[in-house]
Structures are given as structure tokens and as C-alpha cells.
Amino acid sequence: PRITGMPATLLLEMDWRQGMLLGAIVGSTDAAAVFALLKNSGVRLNERVAATLEIESGMNDPMAIYLTLAFIGIIMRAVTGTTPTEVVGSAGGGGGSDGGGFSVLMTFVQQFGWGIAVGLLAGLPAAALMRRLPDADPGITALLLMSLGLAGVAATGLIGGSGFLAVYLLGMMLGNRATERTTLALGAMDGYAWLSQAVMFLLLGLLVTPSEVLAVTAPSLGIAAVLMLVARPVAVWICLAPFRFQRREIWFISWVGLRGAVPIVLAVFPLMAGVPNAMVLFNVAFVVVLVSLVLQGTTIAWAARALNVNLPEATDVKRTRAVFGDFVLDGSSRLQDICDFYGLPLPAQGVDMALGEWMARALGRAPVVGDQLVLGGAAPAGRAMSGARIEVVGLEVPGDETAASG
């Protein structure tokens, strides 16, 4: 939140702690909205980019909630002289000059520690229960899954943990350990999710006063620009650079930080806690979310195609050849034979290696469909996977017509 919070402090002429609180509020992204927009646009992302967006959305909601509550506690401590444990959690008010910092640290440990523990430990018996249940209507199964999720959130909240993190891990355990049963209920769960979001946006819209929103529109647009064009790209590049993502993948992930309902919900927390300028924070968060939905939401599909991170459908022959090249090779073919046939230089580390094995090692990361390398003037690309092994490779070489006729 620092990169967003400091400009917010200057643009809104408020205390730096309130600016940092705003940065924490608008920091959460909505992967569900991203995938819904991509699906409606017919765009299919490669597995690495899709998984990164899913993990980010699942993990940054608990962090955004924690930071929001922590900054509310810091602000209220400065205003009232005490740390409201009912706001920042039950980590202890901690008297003395260092109590606030110690409370924030202990709240972090408590929130994430209990959230991880409850999510993982509850996921094991919940998955076993789902596997043992007799066949039931998908709607009934969806209600059971919702009940398990609500129970997980409530139990974690009672002991001072992060319910959002716990229910995310619980869902991950259920999805991987009781796949057949949970897959049947995905349609109903999707409907429940959209209904919940619609109701939530309706209720939050009741809090908005158009005249007050217009009064903060100019600084809100500036904050939105900093968030989308500076803060998000910087954070994404710092986090993903060590994992050897391709540049086009990092740029795409940088752009698709779509804001959804969570920032607006978090903006309600300062109102409930009585934070100074709470209504200003809510209105700014509302404008930032709207700008994100309009600008980023309408250009996600275009960005995927422009940055070439979308995978072609099997029936789209023209697009498939454009992405993977004209030649289809077996990943188990000897790299030396491929290089000799197409007149390509043989990498020193590729001697006596299969084509797919060399690609996996050269990538330096877990390969996915769509990964591409440069081999001389050619561009081999992973076309099909078998587990972690590249099974089929597409190849684009210079002078395809000559090679094809030779």
C-alpha cells in the first residue's frame, strides 16, 4: 500500500496513516471477475498465468483485510490513545510505547497462523466427508459446501484467525481431495457467488452519495492511475522476476489487477470504526473500483491477445499455427536430429537430450503449454503436456516453405 498510500496522502491532503489505509483498502484484486470476462471473450490463458492470478486473488484478500484492520488500529490509537482490539483483532492491546507495533505483529501471526491451521486441518475431514456421502443433487452438494465454508469462517473468527484465508485453503483442499463431488456443484456455486455479489453491490450502492463522490473524483482518478500504472506493475515485477516469467506474462498480470467488491467492502470498515475521513476513503475506493472495472475490465481480452498470452482453441487452425508454428514434433525426438534436419545450431547442453527435455531445462521453470524458446532462427513451443513432461512441440522455422518442400 505504500506506493498508492503516499500519493493518496498528497492528493487528498490527509494524514499519512489514512493514506496508507486507503492503499490497503484498494489493494485487493478480483480474479473471479477477470476469468469471467476472459471466458465471455473467448480467451484462454496458459496454465502458469491463470494459476498465478488465482493464487494472488486467494492470498491477497486476507492480507488486504489484515492491513486494513491494522491501519485502522494504528489510526484509532493515534486519535484515542488506545488500541481498539475489537477492530484490529484480539492480539492484545499492549500498553506502553511499543504496544501498538507489538499488537500489529502479533495480529499478523495470529490471523495468518490460525487461518492456515484451520483451513488445512478442517480440509482433511471435510474432503473425507464429501467422498463418503451418497450421490446427491448438485444443488444440495453446493449448500453443503457453503455450510462448510461458513463454519470454517466462523470457527476461525472465534479464535482470532483470518476466516478468508481459512476458507480459501478449505476450498483448495476440497477441490483437490474430493474433485468428483465438488465439480458437480460448481454450476450452483457460481450462481450463488454472482447472486451474493449482486446483493453486496446493491447494499454498498445505498451508501454512495453522488455529490460527495463527484467532490473527490479528480484525486480519485489520480490515485487510480498510480495504482494501475505504477503500484501494480512495480509489485508484480518484484514478485515474479525471480520465477523467470516471460516479460509479456508479467506485463499482462500487471494490467489485469481488476478491483471488485472487496475494496468497497473494506472501505466500510473505517466507517464502522469511526475513523476520521472515513466517508472520503469510501468514496475514493468506490471511484477507484469503477475506473478499474471500466478501463481494465473492458481491455483484458485485448491485452491477452496483444501480449500473446492467450492459447488458441483446438478448432482454430489459423491461430494454432500462428502460436505454435507449422510443424508438429514429438517431444521425445532427439534434439540433435531436429537440429540437423532443420539446419539449426545444437545447444551445448542439448547433446543426447530429447527435444522436450531440453526445453524444460532451458526454461528453468515448470513448463506449460505455450512456453516458447529461441533456437537459432527457430521458435520451439510447448504444444501439449503429459504431466510435467512436454509431449508435443510446435516449431516455427525461418523459410517454412523451403523446409516443408525439402
mmCIF file with all atom_site columns, C-alpha atoms in Angstrom, residues 1 22-31 56-65 67-68 164 227 232 256-264 266 288-289 292 296:
data_model
loop_
_atom_site.group_PDB
_atom_site.id
_atom_site.type_symbol
_atom_site.label_atom_id
_atom_site.label_alt_id
_atom_site.label_comp_id
_atom_site.label_asym_id
_atom_site.label_entity_id
_atom_site.label_seq_id
_atom_site.pdbx_PDB_ins_code
_atom_site.Cartn_x
_atom_site.Cartn_y
_atom_site.Cartn_z
_atom_site.occupancy
_atom_site.B_iso_or_equiv
_atom_site.pdbx_formal_charge
_atom_site.auth_seq_id
_atom_site.auth_comp_id
_atom_site.auth_asym_id
_atom_site.auth_atom_id
_atom_site.pdbx_PDB_model_num
ATOM 1  C CA . PRO A 1 1   ? 0.000   0.000   0.000   1.00 0.00 ? 1   PRO A CA 1
ATOM 2  C CA . LEU A 1 22  ? -6.597  3.724   1.550   1.00 0.00 ? 22  LEU A CA 1
ATOM 3  C CA . GLY A 1 23  ? -3.699  1.896   -0.122  1.00 0.00 ? 23  GLY A CA 1
ATOM 4  C CA . ALA A 1 24  ? -4.551  -1.228  1.868   1.00 0.00 ? 24  ALA A CA 1
ATOM 5  C CA . ILE A 1 25  ? -8.258  -0.925  1.030   1.00 0.00 ? 25  ILE A CA 1
ATOM 6  C CA . VAL A 1 26  ? -7.796  -0.767  -2.745  1.00 0.00 ? 26  VAL A CA 1
ATOM 7  C CA . GLY A 1 27  ? -5.041  -3.380  -2.831  1.00 0.00 ? 27  GLY A CA 1
ATOM 8  C CA . SER A 1 28  ? -7.232  -6.456  -3.260  1.00 0.00 ? 28  SER A CA 1
ATOM 9  C CA . THR A 1 29  ? -7.955  -7.878  -6.734  1.00 0.00 ? 29  THR A CA 1
ATOM 10 C CA . ASP A 1 30  ? -10.858 -9.923  -8.102  1.00 0.00 ? 30  ASP A CA 1
ATOM 11 C CA . ALA A 1 31  ? -9.684  -12.960 -10.109 1.00 0.00 ? 31  ALA A CA 1
ATOM 12 C CA . GLU A 1 56  ? -2.945  -13.960 -5.984  1.00 0.00 ? 56  GLU A CA 1
ATOM 13 C CA . SER A 1 57  ? -6.635  -13.320 -5.541  1.00 0.00 ? 57  SER A CA 1
ATOM 14 C CA . GLY A 1 58  ? -6.961  -16.025 -2.894  1.00 0.00 ? 58  GLY A CA 1
ATOM 15 C CA . MET A 1 59  ? -3.973  -14.810 -0.900  1.00 0.00 ? 59  MET A CA 1
ATOM 16 C CA . ASN A 1 60  ? -4.216  -11.029 -1.183  1.00 0.00 ? 60  ASN A CA 1
ATOM 17 C CA . ASP A 1 61  ? -7.744  -10.784 0.235   1.00 0.00 ? 61  ASP A CA 1
ATOM 18 C CA . PRO A 1 62  ? -6.609  -11.958 3.706   1.00 0.00 ? 62  PRO A CA 1
ATOM 19 C CA . MET A 1 63  ? -3.581  -9.658  3.532   1.00 0.00 ? 63  MET A CA 1
ATOM 20 C CA . ALA A 1 64  ? -5.708  -6.678  2.451   1.00 0.00 ? 64  ALA A CA 1
ATOM 21 C CA . ILE A 1 65  ? -8.125  -7.339  5.311   1.00 0.00 ? 65  ILE A CA 1
ATOM 22 C CA . LEU A 1 67  ? -3.598  -4.430  6.618   1.00 0.00 ? 67  LEU A CA 1
ATOM 23 C CA . THR A 1 68  ? -6.903  -2.567  6.639   1.00 0.00 ? 68  THR A CA 1
ATOM 24 C CA . PHE A 1 164 ? -10.900 -15.555 4.387   1.00 0.00 ? 164 PHE A CA 1
ATOM 25 C CA . LEU A 1 227 ? -2.458  2.146   -8.648  1.00 0.00 ? 227 LEU A CA 1
ATOM 26 C CA . ARG A 1 232 ? 0.593   -2.736  -9.537  1.00 0.00 ? 232 ARG A CA 1
ATOM 27 C CA . VAL A 1 256 ? -5.256  -7.339  -15.006 1.00 0.00 ? 256 VAL A CA 1
ATOM 28 C CA . GLY A 1 257 ? -5.303  -6.273  -11.358 1.00 0.00 ? 257 GLY A CA 1
ATOM 29 C CA . LEU A 1 258 ? -9.047  -5.780  -11.601 1.00 0.00 ? 258 LEU A CA 1
ATOM 30 C CA . ARG A 1 259 ? -10.678 -4.354  -8.469  1.00 0.00 ? 259 ARG A CA 1
ATOM 31 C CA . GLY A 1 260 ? -14.016 -5.832  -7.441  1.00 0.00 ? 260 GLY A CA 1
ATOM 32 C CA . ALA A 1 261 ? -16.329 -5.776  -4.457  1.00 0.00 ? 261 ALA A CA 1
ATOM 33 C CA . VAL A 1 262 ? -13.710 -6.482  -1.775  1.00 0.00 ? 262 VAL A CA 1
ATOM 34 C CA . PRO A 1 263 ? -12.164 -2.950  -1.740  1.00 0.00 ? 263 PRO A CA 1
ATOM 35 C CA . ILE A 1 264 ? -15.614 -1.399  -1.359  1.00 0.00 ? 264 ILE A CA 1
ATOM 36 C CA . LEU A 1 266 ? -13.116 -2.951  3.169   1.00 0.00 ? 266 LEU A CA 1
ATOM 37 C CA . VAL A 1 288 ? -11.120 3.534   -8.000  1.00 0.00 ? 288 VAL A CA 1
ATOM 38 C CA . VAL A 1 289 ? -13.147 0.329   -8.357  1.00 0.00 ? 289 VAL A CA 1
ATOM 39 C CA . SER A 1 292 ? -10.699 -0.310  -12.751 1.00 0.00 ? 292 SER A CA 1
ATOM 40 C CA . GLN A 1 296 ? -9.125  -2.756  -17.109 1.00 0.00 ? 296 GLN A CA 1
#
